[in-house]
Coordinates of C-alpha atoms in Angstrom, one line a residue:
M90 CA -1.0 38.6 -191.5
S91 CA 1.2 37.2 -194.4
I92 CA -0.6 33.8 -194.0
Q93 CA -4.0 35.4 -194.2
L94 CA -2.9 37.3 -197.4
T95 CA -1.6 34.0 -198.9
R96 CA -4.8 32.1 -198.2
A97 CA -7.0 34.9 -199.4
A98 CA -4.8 35.3 -202.5
A99 CA -5.0 31.6 -203.3
H100 CA -8.9 31.7 -203.4
A101 CA -9.3 35.2 -204.9
A102 CA -9.8 36.2 -208.5
P103 CA -6.8 37.2 -210.6
D104 CA -7.4 40.9 -210.2
S105 CA -7.5 40.4 -206.4
V106 CA -4.0 38.7 -206.6
S107 CA -2.6 41.8 -208.1
Y108 CA -4.0 43.9 -205.3
Y109 CA -2.3 41.6 -202.8
R110 CA 1.0 41.9 -204.6
N111 CA 0.7 45.7 -204.5
L112 CA -0.1 45.5 -200.8
L113 CA 2.9 43.4 -200.1
R114 CA 5.1 45.8 -202.2
L115 CA 3.8 48.8 -200.2
L116 CA 4.6 47.1 -196.9
N117 CA 8.1 46.2 -198.1
E118 CA 8.7 49.8 -199.2
N119 CA 7.3 51.2 -196.0
A120 CA 5.1 53.4 -198.2
A121 CA 3.1 56.4 -196.8
N122 CA -0.5 56.0 -195.6
S123 CA -1.7 57.8 -198.7
S124 CA -0.5 55.0 -200.9
F125 CA -2.6 52.5 -198.9
E126 CA -5.6 54.8 -199.1
R127 CA -5.2 55.1 -202.9
L128 CA -5.0 51.3 -203.2
A129 CA -8.2 51.1 -201.1
D130 CA -10.0 53.6 -203.3
D131 CA -9.0 51.6 -206.3
V132 CA -10.5 48.4 -204.7
R133 CA -13.7 50.2 -204.1
R134 CA -13.9 51.4 -207.8
Q135 CA -12.7 48.3 -209.6
V136 CA -13.6 45.2 -207.6
R137 CA -17.2 44.2 -208.4
N138 CA -17.4 41.2 -206.0
A139 CA -18.7 42.6 -202.7
D140 CA -17.2 39.8 -200.6
A141 CA -13.8 40.1 -202.3
A142 CA -13.8 43.8 -202.0
R143 CA -14.7 43.7 -198.3
E144 CA -11.9 41.2 -197.6
L145 CA -9.4 43.2 -199.6
L146 CA -10.3 46.4 -197.7
S147 CA -10.1 44.6 -194.3
D148 CA -6.5 43.3 -195.2
I149 CA -5.5 46.8 -196.4
A150 CA -6.6 48.2 -193.0
V151 CA -4.6 45.5 -191.2
A152 CA -1.5 46.3 -193.3
T153 CA -1.9 50.0 -192.6
R154 CA -2.0 49.3 -188.9
L155 CA 1.1 47.1 -189.2
R156 CA 2.9 49.8 -191.0
D157 CA 2.0 52.4 -188.4
S158 CA 3.0 50.1 -185.6
A159 CA 6.4 49.5 -187.1
E160 CA 6.9 53.2 -187.7
Q161 CA 6.0 54.0 -184.1
K162 CA 8.4 51.3 -182.8
R163 CA 11.2 52.8 -184.9
K164 CA 10.4 56.3 -183.6
R165 CA 10.4 55.0 -180.0
E166 CA 13.7 53.2 -180.4
G167 CA 15.2 56.4 -181.8
E168 CA 13.9 58.3 -178.8
L169 CA 15.2 55.8 -176.2
T170 CA 18.6 55.7 -178.0
A171 CA 18.9 59.4 -177.8
L172 CA 18.0 59.5 -174.1
N173 CA 20.5 56.7 -173.4
E174 CA 23.2 58.5 -175.3
T175 CA 22.5 61.7 -173.4
A176 CA 22.7 59.7 -170.1
R177 CA 26.1 58.3 -171.1
D178 CA 27.3 61.7 -172.1
L179 CA 26.3 63.1 -168.8
A180 CA 27.9 60.1 -166.9
G181 CA 31.2 60.8 -168.7
L182 CA 31.0 64.6 -168.4
R183 CA 34.1 66.3 -169.8
D184 CA 32.8 69.5 -171.3
T185 CA 29.4 70.9 -170.2
D186 CA 28.9 73.0 -173.3
Q187 CA 29.6 70.0 -175.5
V188 CA 27.0 67.9 -173.6
L189 CA 24.5 70.8 -173.9
R190 CA 25.1 71.0 -177.6
A191 CA 24.5 67.3 -177.9
I192 CA 21.2 67.6 -176.0
V193 CA 20.1 70.5 -178.2
Q194 CA 20.9 68.4 -181.3
R195 CA 18.9 65.5 -180.0
A196 CA 16.0 67.8 -179.1
K197 CA 15.8 69.0 -182.7
Q198 CA 16.1 65.4 -184.0
L199 CA 13.4 63.9 -181.7
S200 CA 10.9 66.7 -182.3
G201 CA 11.5 66.9 -186.0
S202 CA 11.8 70.7 -185.6
D203 CA 13.6 73.3 -187.7
I204 CA 15.7 74.7 -184.8
A205 CA 16.5 74.0 -181.2
Y206 CA 18.3 76.0 -178.6
L207 CA 19.0 76.2 -174.8
S208 CA 18.8 79.4 -172.8
A209 CA 20.6 79.4 -169.4
A210 CA 19.8 81.7 -166.4
D211 CA 22.3 84.4 -165.6
E212 CA 21.9 85.0 -161.8
E213 CA 24.2 88.0 -161.9
H214 CA 22.3 89.9 -164.6
G215 CA 18.8 88.5 -163.8
D216 CA 18.1 87.3 -167.3
F217 CA 18.5 84.3 -169.7
Y218 CA 21.2 84.0 -172.4
V219 CA 21.4 81.5 -175.3
R220 CA 24.1 78.9 -174.5
A221 CA 23.7 76.3 -177.2
T222 CA 21.9 76.2 -180.6
E223 CA 21.2 73.8 -183.5
G224 CA 19.7 74.7 -186.9
V225 CA 20.0 78.5 -186.3
I226 CA 20.9 80.6 -189.4
S227 CA 21.4 84.1 -187.9
R228 CA 24.5 84.9 -185.9
D229 CA 22.6 87.5 -183.9
F230 CA 20.2 84.8 -182.6
A231 CA 23.0 83.4 -180.4
T232 CA 23.5 86.7 -178.7
I233 CA 19.9 87.1 -177.4
R234 CA 19.4 88.0 -173.8
V235 CA 15.9 87.7 -172.4
P236 CA 14.6 89.3 -169.2
R237 CA 12.9 86.9 -166.8
N238 CA 9.4 88.4 -167.4
I239 CA 9.5 88.6 -171.2
G240 CA 8.5 86.2 -173.9
V241 CA 8.1 82.4 -173.8
C242 CA 11.2 82.2 -171.7
G243 CA 9.6 84.3 -169.0
S244 CA 6.3 82.3 -169.2
V245 CA 8.2 79.0 -168.7
A246 CA 10.3 80.4 -165.8
K247 CA 7.2 81.8 -164.1
S248 CA 5.0 78.7 -164.4
R249 CA 7.8 76.1 -164.1
S250 CA 5.9 74.1 -166.8
P251 CA 6.1 73.7 -170.6
F252 CA 4.7 76.4 -172.8
Q253 CA 4.0 76.3 -176.5
S254 CA 2.7 78.8 -179.1
S255 CA 1.6 77.9 -182.6
N256 CA 1.7 81.5 -183.8
Y257 CA 4.6 83.2 -181.9
P258 CA 4.5 86.6 -183.7
A259 CA 0.8 87.2 -183.0
D260 CA 0.5 85.4 -179.7
T261 CA -0.8 87.7 -176.9
K262 CA -0.4 85.2 -174.0
F263 CA 3.0 86.7 -173.1
D264 CA 4.8 90.0 -173.3
H265 CA 6.8 90.7 -176.4
D266 CA 10.2 92.5 -176.8
R267 CA 11.0 94.2 -180.0
G268 CA 14.6 93.1 -180.2
I269 CA 13.7 89.4 -179.4
D270 CA 10.8 89.6 -182.0
C271 CA 13.3 90.8 -184.6
A272 CA 15.7 88.0 -183.9
T273 CA 12.9 85.3 -184.1
A274 CA 11.6 86.9 -187.2
G275 CA 15.0 86.7 -188.8
E276 CA 14.9 83.0 -188.2
G277 CA 11.4 82.8 -189.5
I278 CA 10.1 81.1 -186.3
V279 CA 6.3 80.6 -186.3
S280 CA 5.8 77.8 -183.7
I281 CA 7.8 77.4 -180.5
L282 CA 7.9 75.1 -177.5
G283 CA 9.8 75.7 -174.3
V284 CA 10.3 73.3 -171.3
P285 CA 12.0 74.3 -168.0
L286 CA 15.4 73.2 -166.8
A287 CA 14.3 72.9 -163.2
L288 CA 16.5 72.2 -160.3
E289 CA 14.7 71.9 -157.0
T290 CA 12.3 75.0 -157.0
Q291 CA 14.5 77.1 -159.3
V292 CA 14.4 77.3 -163.1
I293 CA 18.0 77.5 -164.3
G294 CA 17.2 77.5 -168.0
V295 CA 14.8 76.7 -170.8
L296 CA 15.1 74.2 -173.6
F297 CA 13.4 75.3 -176.9
V298 CA 12.4 73.8 -180.2
G299 CA 11.0 76.0 -183.0
D300 CA 9.5 75.6 -186.5
R301 CA 9.1 77.9 -189.4
Y302 CA 5.5 76.9 -189.9
A303 CA 2.4 76.7 -187.7
R304 CA 2.2 73.4 -185.7
S305 CA 1.3 72.1 -182.2
Y306 CA 3.5 69.8 -180.1
T307 CA 2.1 66.5 -178.8
P308 CA 2.1 65.5 -175.1
H309 CA 4.6 62.7 -176.0
E310 CA 7.0 65.2 -177.6
I311 CA 6.7 67.5 -174.6
A312 CA 7.5 64.5 -172.2
V313 CA 10.6 63.5 -174.2
L314 CA 11.8 67.1 -174.4
S315 CA 11.2 67.4 -170.6
S316 CA 13.5 64.4 -170.1
L317 CA 16.2 66.0 -172.2
A318 CA 15.7 69.2 -170.2
T319 CA 16.2 67.3 -167.0
F320 CA 19.5 65.9 -168.3
A321 CA 20.6 69.4 -169.3
A322 CA 19.7 70.7 -165.8
L323 CA 21.8 68.0 -164.3
A324 CA 24.7 68.8 -166.6
I325 CA 24.6 72.5 -165.6
E326 CA 24.2 71.6 -162.0
N327 CA 27.0 69.1 -162.0
A328 CA 29.3 71.6 -163.6
R329 CA 28.3 74.2 -161.0
L330 CA 28.9 71.8 -158.2
L331 CA 32.3 70.8 -159.6
E332 CA 33.3 74.4 -160.0
E333 CA 32.2 75.2 -156.4
A334 CA 34.2 72.3 -155.1
R335 CA 37.3 73.5 -157.0
R336 CA 36.9 77.1 -155.8
A337 CA 36.4 75.9 -152.2
L338 CA 39.6 73.8 -152.5
R339 CA 41.6 76.8 -153.8
I340 CA 40.3 79.3 -151.2
A341 CA 39.8 77.3 -148.0
K342 CA 42.8 75.1 -147.5
Q343 CA 42.2 75.3 -143.7
A344 CA 38.9 73.5 -144.1
N345 CA 40.5 70.5 -145.7
A346 CA 38.6 67.9 -143.7
A347 CA 35.3 69.4 -144.5
L348 CA 36.2 69.7 -148.2
T349 CA 37.4 66.1 -148.2
A350 CA 34.0 65.0 -146.9
K351 CA 32.3 67.1 -149.5
A352 CA 34.5 65.6 -152.3
E353 CA 33.6 62.1 -151.0
D354 CA 29.9 63.0 -151.2
V355 CA 30.3 64.3 -154.7
E356 CA 32.3 61.3 -155.7
E357 CA 29.6 59.0 -154.2
A358 CA 26.9 60.8 -156.0
A359 CA 28.9 60.6 -159.3
V360 CA 29.5 56.9 -158.8
A361 CA 25.8 56.4 -158.0
H362 CA 24.8 58.4 -161.1
E363 CA 27.1 56.4 -163.3
Q364 CA 25.7 53.2 -162.0
L365 CA 22.1 54.4 -162.6
T366 CA 23.0 55.6 -166.1
E367 CA 24.6 52.2 -166.9
L368 CA 21.4 50.5 -165.6
I369 CA 19.1 52.5 -167.9
A370 CA 21.5 52.1 -170.8
R371 CA 21.4 48.3 -170.7
G372 CA 17.6 48.3 -170.2
G373 CA 17.4 47.4 -166.5
S374 CA 14.0 46.7 -164.9
L375 CA 12.4 48.4 -161.9
E376 CA 13.4 45.5 -159.7
D377 CA 17.0 46.0 -160.8
L378 CA 16.7 49.7 -160.0
T379 CA 15.2 49.2 -156.6
R380 CA 17.9 46.8 -155.6
R381 CA 20.6 49.2 -156.9
V382 CA 19.1 52.1 -154.8
S383 CA 18.9 49.9 -151.7
N384 CA 22.6 49.0 -152.1
L385 CA 23.8 52.5 -152.9
L386 CA 21.9 54.2 -150.0
K387 CA 22.2 51.3 -147.6
G388 CA 18.4 51.1 -146.9
D389 CA 15.2 49.4 -148.1
A390 CA 13.9 50.8 -151.3
C391 CA 10.5 50.1 -152.9
M392 CA 8.5 51.4 -155.9
L393 CA 4.8 52.3 -155.9
D394 CA 2.6 52.8 -159.0
D395 CA 0.3 55.8 -159.7
R396 CA -2.4 54.3 -157.3
R397 CA 0.1 53.8 -154.5
R398 CA 0.1 50.0 -155.1
L399 CA 3.4 48.2 -154.4
T400 CA 5.3 47.4 -157.6
C401 CA 8.6 46.0 -156.2
G402 CA 10.4 46.1 -152.9
Q403 CA 8.8 46.1 -149.5
L404 CA 6.6 48.9 -148.2
P405 CA 7.1 49.9 -144.5
E406 CA 4.2 48.6 -142.5
D407 CA 3.8 51.5 -140.1
L408 CA 3.4 54.3 -142.7
A409 CA -0.1 55.8 -142.7
D410 CA -1.7 55.8 -146.1
E411 CA -2.9 59.4 -145.9
D412 CA 0.6 60.6 -144.8
L413 CA 2.2 58.7 -147.7
A414 CA -0.4 60.1 -150.2
K415 CA 0.3 63.7 -149.0
A416 CA 4.1 63.2 -149.2
I417 CA 3.8 61.9 -152.8
R418 CA 1.6 64.9 -153.8
D419 CA 4.0 67.4 -152.1
S420 CA 7.0 65.8 -153.8
A421 CA 5.3 66.0 -157.2
V422 CA 4.5 69.7 -156.7
L423 CA 7.9 70.7 -155.2
G424 CA 10.0 68.6 -157.6
R425 CA 12.0 67.3 -154.5
S426 CA 11.8 64.3 -152.3
V427 CA 9.9 64.6 -149.0
S428 CA 10.9 63.0 -145.6
L429 CA 8.5 61.0 -143.4
R430 CA 9.2 59.6 -139.9
S431 CA 7.5 56.3 -139.0
A432 CA 6.0 55.4 -135.7
E433 CA 9.1 53.2 -134.9
G434 CA 11.5 56.1 -135.6
D435 CA 12.7 55.0 -139.1
M436 CA 13.2 57.7 -141.8
T437 CA 11.4 57.2 -145.1
R438 CA 12.3 59.5 -148.0
V439 CA 9.6 59.8 -150.7
A440 CA 10.4 60.9 -154.3
A441 CA 7.6 61.2 -156.8
V442 CA 8.3 59.5 -160.2
M443 CA 7.3 61.8 -163.0
G444 CA 7.0 61.4 -166.8
G445 CA 6.8 65.0 -168.1
S446 CA 3.9 66.5 -166.1
A447 CA 2.2 63.1 -165.3
R448 CA 2.8 61.3 -162.0
L449 CA 3.7 57.7 -162.7
G450 CA 4.4 56.5 -159.1
A451 CA 6.9 57.0 -156.3
L452 CA 10.3 55.8 -155.1
L453 CA 10.7 55.2 -151.3
L454 CA 13.8 54.6 -149.3
T455 CA 13.6 53.7 -145.6
R456 CA 16.5 53.4 -143.1
K457 CA 17.4 54.4 -139.5
R458 CA 19.2 57.7 -140.2
E459 CA 18.3 60.6 -142.4
L460 CA 20.0 60.9 -145.9
S461 CA 22.7 63.4 -146.5
E462 CA 22.3 66.1 -149.2
S463 CA 24.2 64.1 -151.8
E464 CA 22.3 60.9 -150.9
V465 CA 19.0 62.9 -151.3
R466 CA 20.2 63.9 -154.8
T467 CA 21.0 60.3 -155.6
L468 CA 17.5 59.2 -154.6
E469 CA 15.9 62.0 -156.6
R470 CA 18.0 61.1 -159.7
S471 CA 17.0 57.5 -159.2
A472 CA 13.3 58.6 -159.3
L473 CA 14.1 60.4 -162.6
V474 CA 15.6 57.2 -164.0
S475 CA 12.6 55.3 -162.7
G476 CA 10.4 57.7 -164.8
I477 CA 12.4 56.9 -167.9
V478 CA 12.1 53.2 -167.3
L479 CA 8.4 53.4 -166.7
M480 CA 7.8 55.4 -169.9
S481 CA 9.9 52.9 -171.8
L482 CA 7.8 50.0 -170.4
E483 CA 4.6 51.9 -171.2
R484 CA 5.6 52.3 -174.8
V485 CA 6.4 48.6 -175.1
A486 CA 3.0 47.8 -173.4
Q487 CA 1.1 50.1 -175.7
A488 CA 2.7 48.4 -178.8
T489 CA 1.9 44.9 -177.4
Y490 CA -1.7 45.9 -176.5
R491 CA -2.3 47.2 -180.1
N492 CA -1.3 43.7 -181.3
V493 CA -3.7 42.1 -178.8
S494 CA -6.5 44.4 -179.9
D495 CA -6.0 43.4 -183.5
I496 CA -6.0 39.7 -182.5
V497 CA -9.2 40.0 -180.4
A498 CA -11.0 42.0 -183.2
A499 CA -10.0 39.4 -185.8
L500 CA -11.1 36.6 -183.5
L501 CA -14.6 38.1 -182.7
R502 CA -15.2 38.7 -186.5
G503 CA -14.1 35.1 -187.1
A504 CA -11.5 36.3 -189.6
T505 CA -8.5 34.3 -188.4
D506 CA -7.4 31.8 -185.8
P507 CA -4.8 33.7 -183.6
F508 CA -3.8 30.6 -181.8
T509 CA -2.1 28.8 -184.7
P510 CA 1.7 28.7 -184.3
E511 CA 2.2 31.2 -187.1
C512 CA -0.2 33.8 -185.6
A513 CA 0.7 33.2 -182.0
R514 CA 4.0 35.1 -182.4
R515 CA 2.0 38.3 -182.1
L516 CA 0.6 37.4 -178.7
P517 CA 2.4 38.9 -175.7
S518 CA 5.4 37.0 -174.3
G519 CA 4.3 34.1 -172.1
V520 CA 0.7 34.0 -173.4
A521 CA -0.4 30.6 -174.9
L522 CA -4.1 30.3 -175.6
S523 CA -5.7 27.2 -177.1
W524 CA -9.2 26.0 -178.0
P525 CA -11.7 25.8 -176.5
I526 CA -12.0 29.3 -175.2
T527 CA -14.5 31.3 -173.2
L528 CA -15.5 34.9 -173.9
L529 CA -16.3 37.4 -171.1
L530 CA -18.1 40.6 -172.1
V531 CA -17.7 43.6 -169.7
D532 CA -20.4 46.2 -170.3
A533 CA -18.5 49.5 -170.1
G534 CA -21.6 51.6 -169.7
D535 CA -20.6 55.3 -169.4
V536 CA -17.0 54.6 -168.5
P537 CA -14.5 54.7 -171.4
A538 CA -13.5 51.1 -172.3
T539 CA -9.8 52.1 -172.4
R540 CA -10.0 52.9 -168.6
I541 CA -11.6 49.6 -167.9
S542 CA -9.0 47.6 -169.9
S543 CA -6.2 49.5 -168.2
A544 CA -7.7 48.6 -164.7
L545 CA -8.0 45.0 -165.7
R546 CA -4.7 44.3 -167.5
S547 CA -2.5 44.3 -164.4
G548 CA -4.9 42.0 -162.4
L549 CA -5.9 39.5 -165.1
G550 CA -2.5 38.9 -166.8
G551 CA -1.5 35.3 -167.4
R552 CA -0.6 32.8 -170.1
D553 CA -4.2 31.8 -170.7
T554 CA -6.0 35.2 -170.8
I555 CA -6.0 38.3 -173.1
L556 CA -8.4 41.2 -173.2
A557 CA -9.1 44.3 -175.4
E558 CA -11.7 47.0 -176.2
F559 CA -14.1 46.1 -178.9
N560 CA -17.1 48.2 -180.1
G561 CA -17.0 50.3 -176.9
D562 CA -17.0 47.3 -174.4
V563 CA -14.2 45.1 -173.1
V564 CA -13.9 41.5 -174.2
I565 CA -11.8 39.0 -172.2
V566 CA -10.7 35.8 -174.1
T567 CA -9.5 33.0 -171.8
S568 CA -9.0 29.3 -171.7
V569 CA -9.0 29.0 -167.9
S570 CA -11.0 26.1 -166.4
N571 CA -12.9 28.4 -164.1
P572 CA -14.1 31.5 -166.0
S573 CA -16.6 32.5 -163.2
G574 CA -13.6 32.9 -160.8
L575 CA -11.9 35.0 -163.5
A576 CA -15.1 37.1 -163.7
E577 CA -15.1 37.6 -160.0
R578 CA -11.5 38.8 -160.0
A579 CA -12.4 41.2 -162.8
A580 CA -15.4 42.5 -160.9
E581 CA -13.3 43.1 -157.8
A582 CA -10.6 44.9 -159.7
L583 CA -13.2 47.2 -161.4
D584 CA -15.1 47.8 -158.1
E585 CA -11.8 48.9 -156.5
A586 CA -10.9 51.2 -159.4
F587 CA -14.3 52.8 -160.1
Q588 CA -16.4 52.0 -156.9
T589 CA -19.2 50.6 -159.1
R590 CA -20.3 47.2 -160.4
F591 CA -20.1 46.3 -164.1
S592 CA -22.2 43.8 -165.9
I593 CA -20.1 40.7 -166.9
V594 CA -21.6 38.0 -169.1
I595 CA -19.8 34.6 -169.5
S596 CA -20.2 32.5 -172.7
A597 CA -20.3 28.8 -173.0
P598 CA -16.9 27.2 -174.1
V599 CA -16.3 27.9 -177.8
P600 CA -14.6 24.9 -179.4
E601 CA -13.4 26.5 -182.7
L602 CA -13.2 29.8 -184.6
D603 CA -16.5 29.4 -186.5
G604 CA -18.4 29.7 -183.3
V605 CA -16.8 32.9 -182.0
P606 CA -18.9 35.5 -183.8
A607 CA -22.2 33.9 -182.8
A608 CA -21.0 33.5 -179.2
Y609 CA -20.1 37.2 -179.1
Q610 CA -23.5 38.3 -180.5
A611 CA -25.2 36.1 -177.8
L612 CA -23.2 37.9 -175.2
L613 CA -24.4 41.3 -176.5
R614 CA -28.0 40.1 -176.4
A615 CA -27.7 38.8 -172.9
C616 CA -26.0 42.1 -171.7
A617 CA -28.9 44.1 -173.3
L618 CA -31.5 41.9 -171.5
M619 CA -29.7 42.4 -168.1
H620 CA -30.0 46.1 -168.6
T621 CA -33.7 45.8 -169.6
I622 CA -34.7 43.7 -166.6
G623 CA -32.7 45.8 -164.1
Q624 CA -29.9 43.3 -163.4
S625 CA -27.0 45.5 -164.5
G626 CA -23.8 45.1 -162.4
Q627 CA -24.2 41.3 -162.1
I628 CA -22.1 38.4 -163.3
M629 CA -24.2 35.9 -165.3
F630 CA -23.7 33.0 -167.7
E631 CA -25.1 33.7 -171.2
K632 CA -26.8 30.3 -171.3
T633 CA -28.9 31.4 -168.3
L634 CA -30.3 34.3 -170.4
S635 CA -30.0 33.0 -174.0
I636 CA -33.6 32.0 -174.6
Y637 CA -35.0 35.2 -173.0
A638 CA -32.5 37.3 -174.8
L639 CA -33.7 35.9 -178.2
L640 CA -37.4 36.1 -177.3
F641 CA -37.2 39.7 -176.1
E642 CA -34.4 41.1 -178.4
Q643 CA -35.0 44.8 -179.1
K644 CA -38.1 44.8 -176.8
G645 CA -38.5 47.0 -173.8
E646 CA -39.2 46.3 -170.2
D647 CA -43.0 46.8 -170.8
A648 CA -43.1 43.8 -173.1
I649 CA -41.3 41.6 -170.6
E650 CA -43.6 42.8 -167.8
Q651 CA -46.7 42.1 -169.9
F652 CA -45.5 38.6 -170.7
V653 CA -44.7 37.7 -167.1
M654 CA -47.9 39.1 -165.7
S655 CA -50.1 37.5 -168.4
A656 CA -48.6 34.1 -167.5
V657 CA -48.2 34.1 -163.7
G658 CA -49.5 37.6 -162.7
P659 CA -52.1 36.2 -160.2
L660 CA -49.4 34.1 -158.4
I661 CA -47.0 37.1 -158.2
E662 CA -49.8 39.4 -156.8
H663 CA -50.8 36.7 -154.3
D664 CA -47.1 36.4 -153.1
L665 CA -46.9 40.2 -152.7
R666 CA -50.2 40.3 -150.7
R667 CA -49.7 37.3 -148.5
K668 CA -45.9 37.3 -148.4
S669 CA -46.1 33.7 -149.6
R670 CA -43.7 31.8 -152.0
L671 CA -46.0 30.2 -154.5
T672 CA -44.0 31.4 -157.6
A673 CA -40.8 30.0 -156.2
T674 CA -42.6 26.7 -155.4
L675 CA -44.1 26.3 -158.8
L676 CA -40.7 27.1 -160.4
A677 CA -38.9 24.5 -158.3
Y678 CA -41.7 22.0 -159.2
M679 CA -41.2 22.6 -163.0
D680 CA -37.3 22.7 -162.7
N681 CA -37.4 19.3 -161.0
G682 CA -39.5 17.6 -163.7
H683 CA -42.8 17.7 -161.7
S684 CA -41.3 15.6 -158.9
L685 CA -42.8 16.3 -155.5
H686 CA -39.9 14.9 -153.5
K687 CA -37.1 16.6 -155.5
S688 CA -39.0 19.9 -155.4
A689 CA -39.6 19.7 -151.7
A690 CA -36.0 18.9 -151.1
S691 CA -34.7 21.8 -153.2
L692 CA -37.0 24.2 -151.2
G693 CA -36.2 22.6 -147.8
I694 CA -39.9 21.8 -147.0
H695 CA -42.0 18.7 -146.3
V696 CA -43.7 16.8 -149.2
N697 CA -47.1 17.5 -147.6
T698 CA -46.3 21.2 -147.5
M699 CA -45.4 21.0 -151.2
R700 CA -48.8 19.3 -152.0
Q701 CA -50.6 22.0 -150.1
R702 CA -48.8 24.8 -152.0
L703 CA -49.6 23.2 -155.3
E704 CA -53.3 23.0 -154.3
S705 CA -53.2 26.7 -153.5
I706 CA -51.6 27.4 -156.9
G707 CA -54.4 25.4 -158.6
E708 CA -57.0 27.5 -156.9
I709 CA -55.3 30.8 -158.0
A710 CA -54.3 29.7 -161.5
P711 CA -56.4 26.6 -162.4
N712 CA -55.0 26.2 -165.9
W713 CA -51.3 26.2 -165.0
S714 CA -50.8 22.5 -165.7
E715 CA -52.4 22.6 -169.2
A716 CA -49.9 21.3 -171.8
G717 CA -50.3 24.4 -174.0
R718 CA -49.4 26.8 -171.1
T719 CA -46.7 24.9 -169.3
L720 CA -43.8 26.3 -171.4
D721 CA -45.1 29.9 -171.2
I722 CA -45.5 29.6 -167.4
H723 CA -42.1 28.0 -166.9
L724 CA -40.4 30.7 -169.0
A725 CA -42.3 33.5 -167.1
L726 CA -41.3 32.0 -163.7
R727 CA -37.6 31.8 -164.7
L728 CA -37.6 35.3 -166.1
N729 CA -39.3 36.6 -163.0
A730 CA -36.7 34.9 -160.8
I731 CA -33.9 36.4 -162.9
R732 CA -35.5 39.9 -162.6
R733 CA -35.6 39.5 -158.8
G734 CA -31.9 38.3 -158.7
C735 CA -32.8 34.9 -157.4

């Protein structure tokens, strides 16, 4: 963008230069969006040249998006750092309460809330008690005990899902307790969010964040808080398991062999968890995770995405798809892994990979014998780590795709050449487009363009292709030598994802930036014509439709029908009555430069048959060969063939 600013500033009036200087200063200071809006308002009031004002406003909008993108990246980096630090704390567990306090501090930091606290379940008394707090003012708040059926705590424990309230004192969606309400009022809490600390099918605690003003919490904030809650549950559970092991060692010396085996299982689980934590801390990939799980559990691990497509590893061949789908659904509902036995007797353990409440995929492990309890826990923790990796990859992909969207938008407007060395740095890693390019327009119809682009990104990735939503449709920019093959792959991917065909129009090669806006407008006209003549869901080249799209732009099907019938209506009606092929014959004759032999060869008929058909055409439409009507008749014949899908 800096190059675009420099070029624009070089050719702008002196007052425009000052605006660009202010814009660069705002970017350097990471100013708030309101500062950019004030600058834009000033441009609208002060700049009299419409073209200069429009260019300035466009650059201010790009700068605002860059500022927002950088801010989002910083926020995501902070979240991942906090999650990684929590994972390291858990791996080197020394003091459970210390780890829980760190988790509460990070929950407050990541949500930007006024307070955060963690309530743990007390099985002996049947209620919840506050175990760790951050940002709390009142000493009485730390002594709250909440019955399992009261307040937000009770709602989260009952539903095993996150619960939020933007007006806690007046909220009637849960039962209130006077003592608890007094304590929260003393803290001035207005908004509150609670997420469960779930272990298997049991809620062992609730992680809260609260604010002293009315607000709602975004799905992303809920997902991050859910990840922290999972770590807290693991810390509590690990402490409980270690305490149980110590108690068993003290009480049951006679069962030394069994206790030794148990200790070995716990040790193996701890080593496995340490390795998984180290993997996520250094930014390992799904392939690294799959190999690590295979080595730890001495089996064959694989990863599936949210559509049960293989991401990495090898899927067992004898698993029925319907059985696998049910196992993934059951695992997501139960919060535990599910066992499947194959036709050959192998055991496959299926663990759904979750990101908050969304199902991101599944982790599978196959081997001859069933997993032990500690090995099952290792697999399930591996699924948890997989969810964190997938969410991290998704955040990176979203940031990259926002850059691609900006590049495609600028390209279609003819604003800047994104393939110059300076601008190419914003393209995704490994992508290297060059002129000439071909544009493919996918008509989204009633389907949101974001869903279409999501279905296409995984299947069309490569160093010579990018795509993005633009004005409600999806535009593919490519420099491949066979764009029709690319269109076929796109159509197959969309057919598999949505069980319907989408219109795809392919442009002629565009040699330079100046020709891109016109090529895009031609694609729009061609797409509109396909809809008008009933050819939606087809793949067509724009050059096939270009002349008709221009002639019948913004005209309905009635106008097209009237033109075709006025030119060759008698021939069409004769073909319908007699089941003949006179229209196809005349079109072939005109397409082949009025050559009898070439026309007959293209139709696969004898030359004499061709002559006979032309004589019949002359009897039905005597004036077809007149010089003034030849062009109209040829156009009508081609348009009729396109309408019929020939």
